[in-house]
Tab-separated table of C-alpha atoms in Angstrom:
chain	number	residue	atom	x	y	z
A	792	MET	CA	-9.988	20.839	16.095
A	793	SER	CA	-7.416	22.423	18.007
A	794	ASP	CA	-6.881	18.807	18.987
A	795	PHE	CA	-6.468	17.588	15.293
A	796	TRP	CA	-3.629	20.074	15.058
A	797	ILE	CA	-2.051	18.753	17.882
A	798	TYR	CA	-1.165	15.253	17.592
A	799	PHE	CA	-1.161	16.110	13.126
A	800	ASN	CA	2.266	18.648	14.459
A	801	ILE	CA	3.485	15.621	17.021
A	802	GLY	CA	2.957	13.259	13.649
A	803	LEU	CA	4.477	15.687	11.429
A	804	GLN	CA	7.226	16.701	13.826
A	805	HIS	CA	8.102	12.702	15.013
A	806	VAL	CA	8.731	12.400	10.853
A	807	LEU	CA	10.826	15.608	10.536
A	808	ASP	CA	12.897	16.284	13.536
A	809	ILE	CA	16.515	16.946	12.835
A	810	ASN	CA	17.444	14.663	16.237
A	811	ALA	CA	15.221	11.721	15.187
A	812	TYR	CA	16.694	11.603	11.415
A	813	ASP	CA	16.288	7.241	11.468
A	814	HIS	CA	12.594	7.715	9.995
A	815	VAL	CA	14.170	10.184	7.139
A	816	LEU	CA	17.174	7.723	6.454
A	817	PHE	CA	14.663	4.409	6.305
A	818	LEU	CA	12.314	6.995	3.528
A	819	LEU	CA	16.026	7.830	1.442
A	820	ALA	CA	16.621	4.480	1.420
A	821	LEU	CA	12.959	3.139	0.230
A	822	THR	CA	12.408	5.773	-2.580
A	823	VAL	CA	16.315	6.363	-3.594
A	824	PRO	CA	15.263	3.537	-7.017
A	825	TYR	CA	12.374	5.387	-8.405
A	826	GLU	CA	11.888	8.752	-9.946
A	827	PHE	CA	8.765	11.345	-10.042
A	828	LYS	CA	6.716	8.502	-12.514
A	829	SER	CA	6.650	5.549	-9.764
A	830	TRP	CA	4.568	8.007	-7.608
A	831	LYS	CA	1.996	5.868	-6.898
A	832	ARG	CA	4.120	2.934	-6.244
A	833	ILE	CA	6.283	4.824	-3.884
A	834	LEU	CA	3.228	6.614	-2.702
A	835	ILE	CA	1.303	2.944	-1.977
A	836	LEU	CA	4.630	1.908	-0.099
A	837	VAL	CA	4.801	4.886	1.790
A	838	SER	CA	1.146	4.373	2.520
A	839	LEU	CA	2.673	0.916	3.966
A	840	PHE	CA	5.235	2.291	6.301
A	841	THR	CA	2.096	4.309	7.917
A	842	LEU	CA	-0.167	1.588	8.398
A	843	GLY	CA	2.350	-0.777	9.666
A	844	HIS	CA	3.477	2.279	12.455
A	845	THR	CA	-0.099	3.226	12.916
A	846	VAL	CA	-0.728	-0.783	13.411
A	847	ALA	CA	2.085	-0.588	16.094
A	848	LEU	CA	0.397	2.453	17.747
A	849	PHE	CA	-2.735	0.771	17.876
A	850	LEU	CA	-1.086	-2.705	19.153
A	851	SER	CA	0.417	-0.990	22.230
A	852	VAL	CA	-2.461	1.181	23.018
A	853	PHE	CA	-4.425	-1.802	23.942
A	854	ASN	CA	-1.781	-3.450	25.556
A	855	ILE	CA	-1.960	-6.255	23.233
A	856	LEU	CA	2.121	-5.941	21.961
A	857	THR	CA	4.917	-3.752	23.626
A	858	ILE	CA	8.327	-5.514	23.062
A	859	LYS	CA	11.744	-3.616	24.969
A	860	ALA	CA	13.192	0.036	23.886
A	861	GLU	CA	16.173	-1.590	23.324
A	862	ILE	CA	15.471	-4.305	21.554
A	863	VAL	CA	13.121	-1.670	18.995
A	864	GLU	CA	15.920	0.841	19.246
A	865	PHE	CA	18.072	-1.807	17.862
A	866	LEU	CA	16.032	-3.599	15.317
A	867	ILE	CA	15.220	0.291	13.620
A	868	PRO	CA	18.593	0.256	11.853
A	869	ILE	CA	18.497	-2.916	10.924
A	870	THR	CA	14.871	-2.215	8.485
A	871	ILE	CA	17.455	0.334	7.152
A	872	LEU	CA	20.395	-1.638	6.506
A	873	ILE	CA	18.528	-3.982	5.287
A	874	THR	CA	16.796	-1.860	2.913
A	875	ALA	CA	19.499	-0.288	1.609
A	876	LEU	CA	21.462	-3.270	1.313
A	877	TYR	CA	18.578	-4.346	-0.842
A	878	ASN	CA	19.202	-1.169	-3.248
A	879	ILE	CA	22.486	-2.339	-3.490
A	880	ILE	CA	22.016	-5.924	-4.588
A	881	ILE	CA	19.495	-5.841	-6.873
A	882	LEU	CA	21.036	-2.641	-8.551
A	883	GLY	CA	20.936	-2.495	-12.309
A	884	LYS	CA	17.594	-5.111	-11.674
A	885	SER	CA	13.986	-3.635	-13.130
A	886	ALA	CA	12.090	-2.844	-10.457
A	887	LYS	CA	9.432	-4.430	-11.976
A	888	LYS	CA	10.911	-7.533	-11.412
A	889	ASP	CA	10.570	-6.402	-7.995
A	890	SER	CA	7.578	-7.848	-6.435
A	891	THR	CA	5.092	-5.196	-5.214
A	892	THR	CA	3.190	-7.329	-2.722
A	893	VAL	CA	6.582	-8.151	-1.031
A	894	THR	CA	8.070	-5.552	-1.058
A	895	GLY	CA	4.663	-3.969	0.866
A	896	ILE	CA	4.485	-7.207	3.337
A	897	ILE	CA	8.490	-6.092	4.227
A	898	THR	CA	7.292	-2.793	4.525
A	899	VAL	CA	4.560	-2.674	6.685
A	900	PHE	CA	6.469	-4.831	9.127
A	901	PHE	CA	9.219	-1.905	9.213
A	902	GLY	CA	6.710	0.096	9.753
A	903	ILE	CA	5.173	-1.326	12.938
A	904	ILE	CA	8.957	-1.998	14.115
A	905	HIS	CA	9.634	1.735	13.676
A	906	GLY	CA	5.816	2.433	15.497
A	907	LEU	CA	7.464	0.693	18.514
A	908	GLY	CA	10.212	2.916	19.181
A	909	PHE	CA	7.593	5.559	19.033
A	910	SER	CA	5.214	4.327	21.119
A	911	ASN	CA	5.642	4.402	25.215
A	912	TYR	CA	6.153	8.191	23.900
A	913	PHE	CA	2.726	7.526	22.624
A	914	ASN	CA	1.475	6.273	25.265
A	915	SER	CA	2.994	8.424	28.127
A	916	ILE	CA	1.257	12.109	25.898
A	917	LEU	CA	-2.171	10.754	26.565
A	918	THR	CA	-4.480	9.358	28.824
A	919	GLY	CA	-7.553	8.483	29.696
A	920	LYS	CA	-8.909	4.646	27.743
A	921	PRO	CA	-7.602	3.304	24.983
A	922	THR	CA	-10.638	3.855	23.002
A	923	ASP	CA	-10.235	8.293	24.215
A	924	LYS	CA	-6.897	7.363	22.191
A	925	LEU	CA	-7.763	6.682	18.953
A	926	ALA	CA	-8.526	9.652	17.338
A	927	PRO	CA	-5.719	11.161	18.436
A	928	LEU	CA	-3.584	8.039	17.140
A	929	PHE	CA	-5.431	8.568	13.351
A	930	GLU	CA	-4.297	12.505	13.784
A	931	PHE	CA	-1.054	11.921	14.926
A	932	ALA	CA	-1.136	9.217	11.830
A	933	LEU	CA	-2.366	11.872	8.960
A	934	GLY	CA	0.566	13.685	10.462
A	935	ILE	CA	3.046	10.970	9.740
A	936	GLU	CA	2.097	10.010	5.943
A	937	VAL	CA	1.912	13.651	5.073
A	938	ALA	CA	5.910	14.606	7.048
A	939	GLN	CA	6.893	11.372	4.956
A	940	ILE	CA	5.686	12.969	1.839
A	941	ILE	CA	7.421	16.088	1.978
A	942	VAL	CA	10.330	14.229	2.539
A	943	VAL	CA	9.585	12.321	-0.312
A	944	VAL	CA	9.344	14.808	-3.340
A	945	ALA	CA	12.440	16.154	-1.261
A	946	ALA	CA	14.012	13.027	-1.969
A	947	LEU	CA	13.363	12.496	-5.491
A	948	LEU	CA	13.647	16.186	-6.153
A	949	LEU	CA	17.428	15.720	-5.254
A	950	ALA	CA	17.791	12.858	-6.766
A	951	TYR	CA	16.614	14.750	-10.518
A	952	VAL	CA	18.730	17.409	-10.111
A	953	VAL	CA	21.464	15.286	-8.933
A	954	GLN	CA	20.759	13.087	-11.941
A	955	THR	CA	19.331	15.737	-14.440
A	956	LEU	CA	22.083	18.589	-13.471
A	957	LEU	CA	24.734	17.071	-12.419
A	958	LYS	CA	24.688	13.555	-14.703
A	959	PHE	CA	25.373	11.530	-12.377
A	960	SER	CA	24.158	7.748	-13.344
A	961	LYS	CA	20.945	6.591	-11.544
A	962	ARG	CA	23.319	4.034	-10.528
A	963	ASP	CA	25.651	5.945	-9.154
A	964	TRP	CA	22.710	7.653	-7.059
A	965	ILE	CA	21.515	4.385	-5.758
A	966	LEU	CA	24.550	3.387	-4.501
A	967	MET	CA	26.233	6.513	-3.322
A	968	ILE	CA	22.856	6.835	-1.560
A	969	SER	CA	22.099	3.228	0.176
A	970	ALA	CA	26.399	3.282	1.033
A	971	PHE	CA	25.619	6.437	2.793
A	972	ILE	CA	22.461	5.319	4.544
A	973	ALA	CA	24.705	2.208	5.358
A	974	GLY	CA	27.286	4.088	6.441
A	975	VAL	CA	25.223	6.084	8.709
A	976	VAL	CA	23.221	3.016	10.594
A	977	ILE	CA	26.106	0.170	10.668
A	978	PRO	CA	28.239	1.997	14.067
A	979	MET	CA	23.852	3.214	15.450
A	980	ILE	CA	23.557	-0.398	15.726
A	981	MET	CA	27.229	-0.807	17.126
A	982	GLN	CA	26.140	1.286	19.868
A	983	SER	CA	22.792	-0.371	20.567
A	984	GLU	CA	22.423	-0.715	24.092
A	985	ILE	CA	21.862	-4.415	23.148
A	986	TRP	CA	25.563	-5.944	23.094
A	987	VAL	CA	25.547	-4.479	27.020
A	988	LYS	CA	23.346	-6.938	28.141
């Protein structure tokens, strides 16, 4: 049981680590268009992101898929920027018109990219055969899922307070947060090691 908590905690810390805020930025970009009443859709999207993240680690553990770290580190902020810009582009349009299937597939794909960013570290902390890493992989995934739900609930609470008490319109809130996220990740993209080569 102690092993469970070790890997569960690694999953929690992976998302909640203040120095690795790219995961939180993606979650903010993913959920900023929604409110508490859309909790089922948000939970589906967050779980699909966890699924993609876990699939990437699974593929890495079995040496099916490996990508150079600098490419993944370049792609992660790109996924965040695309999500933030998408929010701005669809501003004012009903979220119901947005296809859940398409959004879900894209979220899984982005989860795979983010998972590949953690795969080298994940493989380095685990020893043994690939099959020995399956239980820790799912324990880690559960920690990720719980941490993501914590972040999403906090983001939704903040949105509720700002929109209700401070009288921000939903449109202004989405625009402000999405623009902020874009402003944070554009320098990350520009400073990527990929440009050096």
